[in-house]
Each structure stands twice: as C-alpha cells, then as structure tokens.
PDB file of C-alpha atoms in Angstrom:
ATOM      1  CA  MET Q   1      -0.402   0.192  -0.358  1.00  0.00           C
ATOM      2  CA  ILE Q   2       1.620   3.595  -0.799  1.00  0.00           C
ATOM      3  CA  LEU Q   3       0.331   6.418   1.052  1.00  0.00           C
ATOM      4  CA  ASN Q   4      -0.959   9.840  -0.521  1.00  0.00           C
ATOM      5  CA  ASP Q   5       2.759  11.152   0.162  1.00  0.00           C
ATOM      6  CA  GLY Q   6       4.580   8.610  -1.791  1.00  0.00           C
ATOM      7  CA  ILE Q   7       5.722   6.388   1.321  1.00  0.00           C
ATOM      8  CA  GLN Q   8       5.379   2.438   1.207  1.00  0.00           C
ATOM      9  CA  ILE Q   9       4.125   0.863   4.285  1.00  0.00           C
ATOM     10  CA  TYR Q  10       3.930  -3.031   4.538  1.00  0.00           C
ATOM     11  CA  PRO Q  11       0.117  -4.122   4.722  1.00  0.00           C
ATOM     12  CA  GLU Q  12       1.422  -7.318   7.594  1.00  0.00           C
ATOM     13  CA  CYS Q  13       3.957  -5.109   9.024  1.00  0.00           C
ATOM     14  CA  SER Q  14       6.594  -2.370   8.961  1.00  0.00           C
ATOM     15  CA  MET Q  15       8.590  -1.057  11.608  1.00  0.00           C
ATOM     16  CA  GLN Q  16       9.774   2.459  11.593  1.00  0.00           C
ATOM     17  CA  TYR Q  17      13.308   3.699  12.701  1.00  0.00           C
ATOM     18  CA  ARG Q  18      15.165   6.827  13.405  1.00  0.00           C
ATOM     19  CA  LEU Q  19      18.559   6.786  12.606  1.00  0.00           C
ATOM     20  CA  VAL Q  20      20.814  10.061  12.973  1.00  0.00           C
ATOM     21  CA  TRP Q  21      25.006  10.047  12.266  1.00  0.00           C
ATOM     22  CA  CYS Q  22      27.168  12.970  12.015  1.00  0.00           C
ATOM     23  CA  PRO Q  23      29.744  13.621   9.657  1.00  0.00           C
ATOM     24  CA  ARG Q  24      33.762  14.479  10.276  1.00  0.00           C
ATOM     25  CA  PHE Q  25      34.550  16.635   7.805  1.00  0.00           C
ATOM     26  CA  SER Q  26      34.239  19.783   8.457  1.00  0.00           C
ATOM     27  CA  SER Q  27      31.123  22.289   7.354  1.00  0.00           C
ATOM     28  CA  GLU Q  28      33.677  24.333   4.836  1.00  0.00           C
ATOM     29  CA  ILE Q  29      33.682  21.157   2.576  1.00  0.00           C
ATOM     30  CA  TRP Q  30      29.142  21.803   2.448  1.00  0.00           C
ATOM     31  CA  GLY Q  31      28.824  23.936  -0.830  1.00  0.00           C
ATOM     32  CA  LYS Q  32      25.310  24.654  -2.488  1.00  0.00           C
ATOM     33  CA  ASP Q  33      24.510  21.654  -3.870  1.00  0.00           C
ATOM     34  CA  PHE Q  34      25.970  19.086  -0.946  1.00  0.00           C
ATOM     35  CA  VAL Q  35      22.725  19.443   1.050  1.00  0.00           C
ATOM     36  CA  PRO Q  36      20.488  18.219  -2.211  1.00  0.00           C
ATOM     37  CA  GLY Q  37      23.270  16.124  -3.387  1.00  0.00           C
ATOM     38  CA  ILE Q  38      23.053  13.988  -0.215  1.00  0.00           C
ATOM     39  CA  THR Q  39      19.349  14.397  -0.440  1.00  0.00           C
ATOM     40  CA  ALA Q  40      19.641  12.600  -3.319  1.00  0.00           C
ATOM     41  CA  ILE Q  41      22.081   9.704  -2.604  1.00  0.00           C
ATOM     42  CA  ILE Q  42      20.170   8.918   0.904  1.00  0.00           C
ATOM     43  CA  ASN Q  43      16.731   8.421  -1.033  1.00  0.00           C
ATOM     44  CA  ASP Q  44      18.039   6.612  -4.129  1.00  0.00           C
ATOM     45  CA  ILE Q  45      19.659   3.892  -1.330  1.00  0.00           C
ATOM     46  CA  CYS Q  46      16.075   3.238  -0.108  1.00  0.00           C
ATOM     47  CA  ALA Q  47      15.422   3.192  -2.772  1.00  0.00           C
ATOM     48  CA  GLN Q  48      17.308   0.318  -4.013  1.00  0.00           C
ATOM     49  CA  TYR Q  49      16.340  -1.212  -0.772  1.00  0.00           C
ATOM     50  CA  ARG Q  50      12.940  -0.744  -0.347  1.00  0.00           C
ATOM     51  CA  TYR Q  51      13.080   1.913   2.499  1.00  0.00           C
ATOM     52  CA  SER Q  52      10.704   4.235   2.688  1.00  0.00           C
ATOM     53  CA  VAL Q  53      11.693   7.348   3.922  1.00  0.00           C
ATOM     54  CA  LYS Q  54       9.638   9.346   6.204  1.00  0.00           C
ATOM     55  CA  GLU Q  55      11.474  12.820   7.133  1.00  0.00           C
ATOM     56  CA  LEU Q  56      14.965  13.269   5.553  1.00  0.00           C
ATOM     57  CA  GLN Q  57      16.673  15.969   7.268  1.00  0.00           C
ATOM     58  CA  ILE Q  58      20.193  17.460   7.037  1.00  0.00           C
ATOM     59  CA  ASP Q  59      22.803  19.783   8.886  1.00  0.00           C
ATOM     60  CA  LYS Q  60      26.631  20.085   9.120  1.00  0.00           C
ATOM     61  CA  LYS Q  61      26.430  18.387  12.138  1.00  0.00           C
ATOM     62  CA  TYR Q  62      23.980  15.536  11.605  1.00  0.00           C
ATOM     63  CA  ILE Q  63      22.153  13.538   9.336  1.00  0.00           C
ATOM     64  CA  LEU Q  64      18.499  12.307  10.550  1.00  0.00           C
ATOM     65  CA  VAL Q  65      16.471   9.618   8.202  1.00  0.00           C
ATOM     66  CA  VAL Q  66      13.246   8.445   9.700  1.00  0.00           C
ATOM     67  CA  VAL Q  67      13.070   4.644   7.445  1.00  0.00           C
ATOM     68  CA  ILE Q  68       9.898   2.467   6.860  1.00  0.00           C
ATOM     69  CA  CYS Q  69      11.037  -0.873   6.443  1.00  0.00           C
ATOM     70  CA  LYS Q  70       9.827  -4.910   7.235  1.00  0.00           C
ATOM     71  CA  PRO Q  71      10.820  -5.998  10.557  1.00  0.00           C
ATOM     72  CA  THR Q  72      12.854  -8.528   8.858  1.00  0.00           C
ATOM     73  CA  VAL Q  73      15.351  -5.691   8.730  1.00  0.00           C
ATOM     74  CA  ALA Q  74      17.378  -4.861  11.478  1.00  0.00           C
ATOM     75  CA  PRO Q  75      18.094  -1.355  11.575  1.00  0.00           C
ATOM     76  CA  SER Q  76      21.752  -1.277  12.462  1.00  0.00           C
ATOM     77  CA  ASP Q  77      22.240  -3.194   8.598  1.00  0.00           C
ATOM     78  CA  ILE Q  78      19.995  -0.313   7.375  1.00  0.00           C
ATOM     79  CA  LEU Q  79      22.586   2.985   8.988  1.00  0.00           C
ATOM     80  CA  LYS Q  80      25.225   0.469   7.981  1.00  0.00           C
ATOM     81  CA  THR Q  81      24.138   0.594   4.228  1.00  0.00           C
ATOM     82  CA  LEU Q  82      23.286   4.191   4.198  1.00  0.00           C
ATOM     83  CA  MET Q  83      26.846   5.702   5.302  1.00  0.00           C
ATOM     84  CA  ALA Q  84      28.836   3.119   3.166  1.00  0.00           C
ATOM     85  CA  MET Q  85      26.726   3.553  -0.026  1.00  0.00           C
ATOM     86  CA  SER Q  86      26.421   7.358   0.524  1.00  0.00           C
ATOM     87  CA  THR Q  87      30.529   7.730   1.386  1.00  0.00           C
ATOM     88  CA  ILE Q  88      30.643   6.096  -2.276  1.00  0.00           C
ATOM     89  CA  ALA Q  89      28.297   7.724  -3.969  1.00  0.00           C
ATOM     90  CA  LEU Q  90      29.332  11.165  -2.207  1.00  0.00           C
ATOM     91  CA  ILE Q  91      33.579  10.643  -3.085  1.00  0.00           C
ATOM     92  CA  ARG Q  92      32.546  10.038  -6.543  1.00  0.00           C
ATOM     93  CA  LYS Q  93      30.266  13.051  -6.578  1.00  0.00           C
ATOM     94  CA  TYR Q  94      32.811  15.949  -4.931  1.00  0.00           C
ATOM     95  CA  SER Q  95      36.350  15.081  -4.925  1.00  0.00           C
ATOM     96  CA  SER Q  96      37.043  17.667  -2.331  1.00  0.00           C
ATOM     97  CA  LEU Q  97      35.104  14.632  -0.369  1.00  0.00           C
ATOM     98  CA  ARG Q  98      38.090  12.611  -1.804  1.00  0.00           C
ATOM     99  CA  ILE Q  99      41.210  14.285  -0.484  1.00  0.00           C
ATOM    100  CA  PHE Q 100      39.551  13.700   3.046  1.00  0.00           C
ATOM    101  CA  TYR Q 101      38.463  10.337   2.531  1.00  0.00           C
ATOM    102  CA  ALA Q 102      42.151   9.171   1.947  1.00  0.00           C
ATOM    103  CA  LYS Q 103      43.960  11.412   5.040  1.00  0.00           C
ATOM    104  CA  ASN Q 104      40.804  10.143   7.666  1.00  0.00           C
ATOM    105  CA  GLY Q 105      39.390   6.377   5.693  1.00  0.00           C
ATOM    106  CA  SER Q 106      36.012   7.690   6.217  1.00  0.00           C
ATOM    107  CA  LEU Q 107      33.640  11.088   6.310  1.00  0.00           C
ATOM    108  CA  TRP Q 108      31.629   9.908   9.293  1.00  0.00           C
ATOM    109  CA  ASP Q 109      31.766   8.825  12.705  1.00  0.00           C
ATOM    110  CA  LYS Q 110      31.974   6.397  14.721  1.00  0.00           C
ATOM    111  CA  LYS Q 111      29.043   7.527  16.996  1.00  0.00           C
ATOM    112  CA  CYS Q 112      24.982   7.302  15.998  1.00  0.00           C
ATOM    113  CA  MET Q 113      22.097   6.632  17.203  1.00  0.00           C
ATOM    114  CA  LEU Q 114      19.130   3.402  15.594  1.00  0.00           C
ATOM    115  CA  SER Q 115      16.044   4.040  17.327  1.00  0.00           C
ATOM    116  CA  THR Q 116      12.697   3.443  16.577  1.00  0.00           C
ATOM    117  CA  VAL Q 117       9.766   6.041  16.276  1.00  0.00           C
ATOM    118  CA  GLY Q 118       7.953   6.931  19.243  1.00  0.00           C
ATOM    119  CA  ARG Q 119      10.970   5.778  21.860  1.00  0.00           C
ATOM    120  CA  VAL Q 120      13.025   8.800  21.541  1.00  0.00           C
ATOM    121  CA  ASN Q 121      12.244  12.583  21.703  1.00  0.00           C
ATOM    122  CA  LYS Q 122      13.927  15.029  21.141  1.00  0.00           C
ATOM    123  CA  GLY Q 123      15.812  16.532  24.840  1.00  0.00           C
ATOM    124  CA  ILE Q 124      17.830  12.263  24.244  1.00  0.00           C
ATOM    125  CA  MET Q 125      18.744  13.270  20.671  1.00  0.00           C
ATOM    126  CA  GLU Q 126      19.943  16.858  21.429  1.00  0.00           C
ATOM    127  CA  GLY Q 127      21.112  15.052  24.465  1.00  0.00           C
ATOM    128  CA  PHE Q 128      23.678  12.357  21.543  1.00  0.00           C
ATOM    129  CA  LEU Q 129      24.375  15.597  19.698  1.00  0.00           C
ATOM    130  CA  ASP Q 130      26.330  17.448  22.369  1.00  0.00           C
ATOM    131  CA  ASN Q 131      27.943  14.803  24.054  1.00  0.00           C
ATOM    132  CA  TRP Q 132      29.022  14.005  20.336  1.00  0.00           C
ATOM    133  CA  LEU Q 133      30.109  17.753  20.430  1.00  0.00           C
ATOM    134  CA  LYS Q 134      32.045  17.383  23.733  1.00  0.00           C
ATOM    135  CA  GLN Q 135      34.340  14.422  22.867  1.00  0.00           C
ATOM    136  CA  LYS Q 136      35.013  15.439  19.283  1.00  0.00           C
ATOM    137  CA  THR Q 137      35.808  19.168  19.816  1.00  0.00           C
TER     138      THR Q 137
END
C-alpha cells in the first residue's frame, strides 16, 4: 500500500526507525549543492533497498533519517548500508571529499544513534549531539 505522500507501507507489518549519524568533515566542505546532492543520494539508496523515507533532515552537524521497512531488516544494517553507500556516492560526486577520505579513512563519525520511532524524544537526540560535539573537540 502507498500513502498519499508516496511512502510505501508493508500491509503485513512494518517498522519505523530513526537513524542519526554525524559527519567527520568540516562544514567548509559543504557547498550550495551539497544538501540536495546528499538528499538525492540517500533517497536513491533507500529506494534501491526498498526502505521508505518518512523523514530526512540534513544539517552540518548531523543527518537524521526516519525509514519504514520490513521487520526482518535490522536497523544497524540499514545504518551501515546508508553510511557505506553514501560514502561511495559522495566521493564520486565531490572531489574535495575524496581528499578528506584519503587522509581520514571515513566520512562519518563512528558515533550514531538508532531507535524505533516514538521511543526517543527531541531532548535525547539533542543530548546525543551535544555529547558528540563535546567529545569531538
């Protein structure tokens, strides 16, 4: 079944997960076309793996994706897939990230947050991001 906003819902059962991860690269790398570029990349990856994107927020400090998928898919696998596939696509698209990746070995920080939708409020997510920023400096 597909809802009005194009989100696919599995009739038998579906799960919603909130995934948050942070970039390791500085905000100077972000150009005007970076947010639309990474938005398209994440949407393409989700479509390829048949995850429905319910919400997508891209900020210079974090990326938040809420996905709907079958319950047989582990949220950690979704996160690993999004991080790995987006790294490849971003390196192909932005040459400045290729240099950063060669020096640092990863575009994304190892710290991330996974939760089911409804279990985490905004305060918990902000606490996660504040902790991450404190440890980064």
